[in-house]
Short mmCIF file of N, CA, C and O in Angstrom, two decimals:
data_model
loop_
_atom_site.label_atom_id
_atom_site.label_comp_id
_atom_site.label_asym_id
_atom_site.label_seq_id
_atom_site.Cartn_x
_atom_site.Cartn_y
_atom_site.Cartn_z
N MET A 1 41.06 9.81 -79.27
CA MET A 1 42.29 8.91 -79.40
C MET A 1 42.14 7.69 -79.99
O MET A 1 40.69 7.21 -79.87
N GLU A 2 42.91 7.09 -80.82
CA GLU A 2 42.70 5.97 -81.52
C GLU A 2 42.96 4.64 -80.48
O GLU A 2 43.64 4.87 -79.46
N LEU A 3 42.40 3.74 -80.85
CA LEU A 3 42.32 2.09 -80.22
C LEU A 3 44.03 2.28 -79.71
O LEU A 3 44.21 1.59 -78.86
N VAL A 4 44.83 2.12 -80.99
CA VAL A 4 46.06 1.75 -81.12
C VAL A 4 46.79 2.48 -80.03
O VAL A 4 47.65 2.02 -79.12
N ALA A 5 46.58 3.78 -79.66
CA ALA A 5 47.30 4.59 -78.95
C ALA A 5 46.99 4.38 -77.48
O ALA A 5 47.75 4.36 -76.58
N LEU A 6 45.68 4.17 -77.12
CA LEU A 6 44.97 3.37 -75.68
C LEU A 6 46.13 2.50 -75.39
O LEU A 6 46.34 2.11 -74.54
N LYS A 7 45.80 1.49 -76.36
CA LYS A 7 46.63 0.17 -76.04
C LYS A 7 48.09 0.49 -75.62
O LYS A 7 48.68 -0.03 -74.68
N TYR A 8 48.90 1.41 -76.36
CA TYR A 8 50.22 1.44 -75.98
C TYR A 8 50.07 2.40 -74.64
O TYR A 8 51.08 1.88 -73.75
N ILE A 9 49.31 3.07 -74.10
CA ILE A 9 49.25 4.03 -73.18
C ILE A 9 49.07 2.81 -71.99
O ILE A 9 49.84 2.81 -70.96
N ALA A 10 48.09 2.04 -72.22
CA ALA A 10 47.60 0.92 -71.13
C ALA A 10 48.84 -0.14 -70.76
O ALA A 10 49.30 -0.42 -69.72
N ALA A 11 49.58 -0.60 -71.88
CA ALA A 11 50.65 -1.27 -71.69
C ALA A 11 51.95 -0.74 -71.06
O ALA A 11 52.38 -1.37 -69.97
N GLY A 12 52.04 0.60 -71.27
CA GLY A 12 53.05 1.39 -70.51
C GLY A 12 52.80 1.58 -69.09
O GLY A 12 53.65 1.33 -67.96
N ILE A 13 51.52 1.90 -68.78
CA ILE A 13 50.97 2.21 -67.37
C ILE A 13 51.02 0.72 -66.61
O ILE A 13 51.52 0.49 -65.49
N GLY A 14 50.73 -0.57 -67.33
CA GLY A 14 50.64 -1.64 -66.67
C GLY A 14 52.16 -2.25 -66.48
O GLY A 14 52.45 -2.54 -65.35
N ALA A 15 52.98 -2.24 -67.18
CA ALA A 15 54.37 -2.45 -67.24
C ALA A 15 55.05 -1.62 -66.16
O ALA A 15 55.80 -2.09 -65.28
N GLY A 16 54.74 -0.31 -66.12
CA GLY A 16 55.48 0.38 -64.97
C GLY A 16 54.89 -0.23 -63.69
O GLY A 16 55.54 0.20 -62.67
N LEU A 17 53.45 -0.47 -63.37
CA LEU A 17 52.90 -0.67 -62.14
C LEU A 17 53.28 -1.97 -61.89
O LEU A 17 53.83 -2.28 -60.34
N THR A 18 53.66 -2.91 -62.92
CA THR A 18 54.24 -3.99 -62.43
C THR A 18 55.69 -3.99 -61.87
O THR A 18 56.07 -4.75 -60.87
N VAL A 19 56.66 -3.31 -62.64
CA VAL A 19 57.89 -3.16 -62.06
C VAL A 19 57.84 -2.41 -60.57
O VAL A 19 58.72 -3.07 -59.74
N ILE A 20 57.05 -1.43 -60.56
CA ILE A 20 57.05 -0.60 -59.04
C ILE A 20 56.50 -1.79 -58.01
O ILE A 20 57.40 -1.82 -56.97
N GLY A 21 55.61 -2.42 -58.30
CA GLY A 21 55.03 -3.46 -57.44
C GLY A 21 56.05 -4.50 -56.98
O GLY A 21 56.39 -5.07 -55.94
N ALA A 22 56.95 -5.06 -58.22
CA ALA A 22 58.03 -5.85 -58.02
C ALA A 22 59.04 -5.42 -56.97
O ALA A 22 59.80 -6.23 -56.21
N ALA A 23 59.29 -4.02 -57.29
CA ALA A 23 60.70 -3.68 -56.52
C ALA A 23 60.01 -3.27 -54.95
O ALA A 23 60.95 -3.60 -54.23
N LEU A 24 58.77 -2.80 -54.88
CA LEU A 24 58.39 -2.65 -53.47
C LEU A 24 58.35 -4.21 -52.71
O LEU A 24 58.79 -4.24 -51.41
N GLY A 25 58.07 -5.37 -53.61
CA GLY A 25 57.99 -6.39 -52.59
C GLY A 25 59.23 -6.94 -52.31
O GLY A 25 59.60 -7.61 -51.22
N LEU A 26 60.29 -6.82 -53.66
CA LEU A 26 61.76 -7.18 -53.20
C LEU A 26 62.02 -6.62 -51.99
O LEU A 26 62.95 -7.10 -51.31
N GLY A 27 62.15 -5.15 -51.84
CA GLY A 27 62.39 -4.36 -50.90
C GLY A 27 61.76 -4.82 -49.34
O GLY A 27 62.63 -4.93 -48.34
N LYS A 28 60.71 -5.06 -49.35
CA LYS A 28 59.82 -5.81 -48.32
C LYS A 28 60.54 -7.04 -47.89
O LYS A 28 60.89 -7.15 -46.63
N ILE A 29 60.81 -7.91 -48.80
CA ILE A 29 61.25 -8.96 -48.49
C ILE A 29 62.88 -9.00 -47.87
O ILE A 29 63.15 -9.85 -46.85
N GLY A 30 63.49 -8.24 -48.38
CA GLY A 30 64.81 -7.98 -48.23
C GLY A 30 65.07 -7.56 -46.88
O GLY A 30 65.66 -7.90 -45.69
N THR A 31 64.02 -6.33 -46.35
CA THR A 31 63.95 -5.73 -45.00
C THR A 31 63.73 -6.79 -44.10
O THR A 31 64.19 -7.04 -42.88
N ALA A 32 62.56 -7.64 -44.48
CA ALA A 32 62.02 -8.75 -43.31
C ALA A 32 63.33 -9.44 -43.12
O ALA A 32 63.70 -10.19 -41.91
N ALA A 33 63.86 -10.07 -44.17
CA ALA A 33 65.06 -10.92 -43.99
C ALA A 33 66.17 -10.59 -43.13
O ALA A 33 66.76 -11.04 -42.15
N LEU A 34 66.41 -9.18 -43.26
CA LEU A 34 67.43 -8.69 -42.37
C LEU A 34 67.30 -8.37 -41.10
O LEU A 34 68.06 -8.61 -40.10
N GLU A 35 65.74 -7.92 -40.88
CA GLU A 35 65.47 -7.93 -39.37
C GLU A 35 65.53 -9.31 -38.72
O GLU A 35 65.75 -9.15 -37.55
N GLY A 36 65.10 -10.40 -39.41
CA GLY A 36 65.10 -11.52 -38.83
C GLY A 36 66.19 -12.23 -38.54
O GLY A 36 66.60 -12.76 -37.43
N THR A 37 67.67 -11.64 -39.36
CA THR A 37 68.69 -12.25 -39.14
C THR A 37 69.41 -11.20 -38.06
O THR A 37 70.25 -11.84 -37.23
N ALA A 38 69.06 -9.95 -38.05
CA ALA A 38 69.43 -9.08 -36.68
C ALA A 38 68.80 -9.81 -35.61
O ALA A 38 69.65 -9.79 -34.68
N ARG A 39 67.77 -10.40 -35.69
CA ARG A 39 67.07 -11.08 -34.16
C ARG A 39 67.68 -12.26 -33.70
O ARG A 39 67.83 -12.04 -32.77
N GLN A 40 67.95 -12.98 -34.86
CA GLN A 40 68.26 -14.40 -34.53
C GLN A 40 69.12 -14.53 -35.69
O GLN A 40 69.12 -15.47 -36.62
N PRO A 41 70.63 -14.47 -35.29
CA PRO A 41 71.57 -14.63 -36.30
C PRO A 41 72.09 -16.01 -36.76
O PRO A 41 72.38 -16.49 -37.75
N GLU A 42 71.50 -16.98 -35.82
CA GLU A 42 71.80 -18.40 -35.98
C GLU A 42 70.92 -19.07 -37.26
O GLU A 42 71.13 -20.01 -37.80
N ALA A 43 69.70 -18.24 -37.52
CA ALA A 43 68.83 -18.54 -38.59
C ALA A 43 68.81 -17.86 -39.83
O ALA A 43 68.20 -18.02 -40.57
N GLY A 44 70.36 -17.32 -39.86
CA GLY A 44 70.37 -16.41 -41.21
C GLY A 44 70.49 -17.09 -42.27
O GLY A 44 69.99 -16.85 -43.41
N SER A 45 70.82 -18.40 -42.45
CA SER A 45 71.22 -19.29 -43.54
C SER A 45 69.70 -19.82 -44.04
O SER A 45 69.37 -19.77 -45.18
N ASP A 46 68.86 -20.13 -43.13
CA ASP A 46 67.63 -20.51 -43.50
C ASP A 46 66.51 -19.34 -43.93
O ASP A 46 65.87 -19.46 -45.02
N LEU A 47 66.79 -18.03 -43.32
CA LEU A 47 66.17 -16.84 -43.72
C LEU A 47 66.61 -16.58 -45.40
O LEU A 47 65.85 -16.08 -46.16
N ARG A 48 67.73 -16.74 -45.35
CA ARG A 48 68.29 -16.24 -46.78
C ARG A 48 67.81 -17.13 -47.97
O ARG A 48 67.43 -16.59 -49.16
N THR A 49 67.78 -18.60 -47.49
CA THR A 49 67.17 -19.57 -48.62
C THR A 49 65.81 -19.20 -49.03
O THR A 49 65.51 -19.09 -49.99
N THR A 50 65.23 -18.90 -47.67
CA THR A 50 63.43 -18.58 -47.98
C THR A 50 63.25 -17.31 -48.99
O THR A 50 62.74 -17.33 -49.67
N MET A 51 64.30 -16.41 -48.28
CA MET A 51 64.12 -14.98 -48.95
C MET A 51 64.59 -15.10 -50.62
O MET A 51 64.05 -14.67 -51.60
N ILE A 52 65.49 -15.89 -51.16
CA ILE A 52 65.88 -16.25 -52.22
C ILE A 52 64.98 -16.86 -53.22
O ILE A 52 64.31 -16.54 -54.15
N ILE A 53 63.98 -17.77 -52.57
CA ILE A 53 63.06 -18.59 -53.06
C ILE A 53 61.67 -17.68 -53.41
O ILE A 53 61.26 -17.60 -54.67
N ILE A 54 61.55 -16.78 -52.33
CA ILE A 54 60.12 -15.88 -52.48
C ILE A 54 60.70 -14.81 -53.61
O ILE A 54 59.86 -14.70 -54.29
N ALA A 55 61.82 -14.24 -53.59
CA ALA A 55 62.33 -13.35 -54.52
C ALA A 55 62.10 -13.82 -55.90
O ALA A 55 61.76 -13.35 -56.81
N ALA A 56 62.58 -15.39 -56.41
CA ALA A 56 62.62 -15.79 -57.49
C ALA A 56 61.09 -15.98 -57.80
O ALA A 56 60.87 -15.60 -59.02
N LEU A 57 60.14 -16.13 -56.99
CA LEU A 57 58.82 -16.53 -57.26
C LEU A 57 58.20 -15.07 -57.65
O LEU A 57 57.43 -14.85 -58.72
N LEU A 58 58.65 -13.89 -56.81
CA LEU A 58 58.01 -12.73 -57.33
C LEU A 58 58.48 -12.34 -58.91
O LEU A 58 57.88 -11.55 -59.35
N GLU A 59 59.78 -12.41 -58.92
CA GLU A 59 60.28 -11.96 -60.11
C GLU A 59 59.64 -12.59 -61.22
O GLU A 59 59.35 -12.13 -62.34
N GLY A 60 59.21 -13.91 -61.01
CA GLY A 60 58.54 -14.66 -62.05
C GLY A 60 57.30 -14.31 -62.35
O GLY A 60 56.74 -13.87 -63.45
N ALA A 61 56.55 -13.58 -61.02
CA ALA A 61 55.38 -12.96 -61.33
C ALA A 61 55.43 -11.81 -62.07
O ALA A 61 54.62 -11.34 -63.06
N ALA A 62 56.49 -10.88 -61.73
CA ALA A 62 56.39 -9.80 -62.42
C ALA A 62 57.03 -9.69 -63.87
O ALA A 62 56.25 -9.02 -64.64
N MET A 63 57.74 -10.98 -64.16
CA MET A 63 58.01 -10.93 -65.72
C MET A 63 56.62 -11.54 -66.49
O MET A 63 56.46 -11.17 -67.60
N LEU A 64 55.86 -12.44 -65.72
CA LEU A 64 54.46 -12.60 -66.22
C LEU A 64 53.58 -11.63 -66.82
O LEU A 64 53.17 -11.38 -67.47
N GLY A 65 53.72 -10.45 -65.80
CA GLY A 65 52.97 -9.28 -65.91
C GLY A 65 53.45 -8.50 -66.76
O GLY A 65 52.91 -7.92 -67.93
N LEU A 66 54.65 -8.51 -67.18
CA LEU A 66 55.40 -7.67 -68.19
C LEU A 66 54.99 -8.50 -69.70
O LEU A 66 54.69 -7.30 -70.39
N VAL A 67 55.15 -9.52 -69.80
CA VAL A 67 54.86 -10.35 -70.88
C VAL A 67 53.33 -9.93 -71.12
O VAL A 67 53.18 -9.92 -72.45
N ILE A 68 52.48 -10.17 -70.38
CA ILE A 68 50.97 -9.74 -70.77
C ILE A 68 50.77 -8.43 -71.20
O ILE A 68 50.05 -7.98 -71.69
N CYS A 69 51.45 -7.60 -70.49
CA CYS A 69 51.34 -5.95 -71.04
C CYS A 69 51.94 -5.75 -72.31
O CYS A 69 51.51 -5.10 -72.87
N LEU A 70 52.93 -6.54 -72.71
CA LEU A 70 53.52 -6.41 -74.18
C LEU A 70 52.59 -7.18 -75.07
O LEU A 70 52.62 -6.81 -76.12
N LEU A 71 52.00 -8.15 -74.78
CA LEU A 71 51.22 -9.03 -75.56
C LEU A 71 49.89 -8.06 -75.84
O LEU A 71 49.28 -8.15 -76.62
N THR A 72 49.45 -7.31 -74.70
CA THR A 72 48.51 -6.54 -75.09
C THR A 72 48.84 -5.47 -76.29
O THR A 72 47.96 -5.13 -76.97
N MET A 73 49.99 -4.96 -76.10
CA MET A 73 50.39 -4.01 -77.28
C MET A 73 50.40 -4.65 -78.68
O MET A 73 49.84 -4.01 -79.70
N VAL A 74 50.37 -6.06 -78.62
CA VAL A 74 50.75 -6.73 -79.97
C VAL A 74 49.46 -6.93 -80.32
O VAL A 74 49.26 -6.90 -81.87
N MET A 75 48.54 -7.39 -79.65
CA MET A 75 47.14 -8.00 -79.84
C MET A 75 46.34 -6.91 -80.77
O MET A 75 46.56 -5.60 -80.39
N LYS A 76 45.66 -7.51 -81.70
CA LYS A 76 45.09 -6.47 -82.75
C LYS A 76 43.65 -6.27 -81.83
O LYS A 76 43.07 -7.34 -81.41
#
């Protein structure tokens, strides 16, 4: 296999793993926030705010991973 083909395969696998990891992380954040709200309904607004901040940071890290994978494809 040529080096170019291996770069495309590596970028595809890396992008896929990044998206899967982000999806699992977001699911875990949502589950924890929902359980916390069910246990203490009065803390729901604080939990929601914290959940949104953490989800935004996680999405930023996932986008960074995707950009790195795409740059791997383009680099010579």
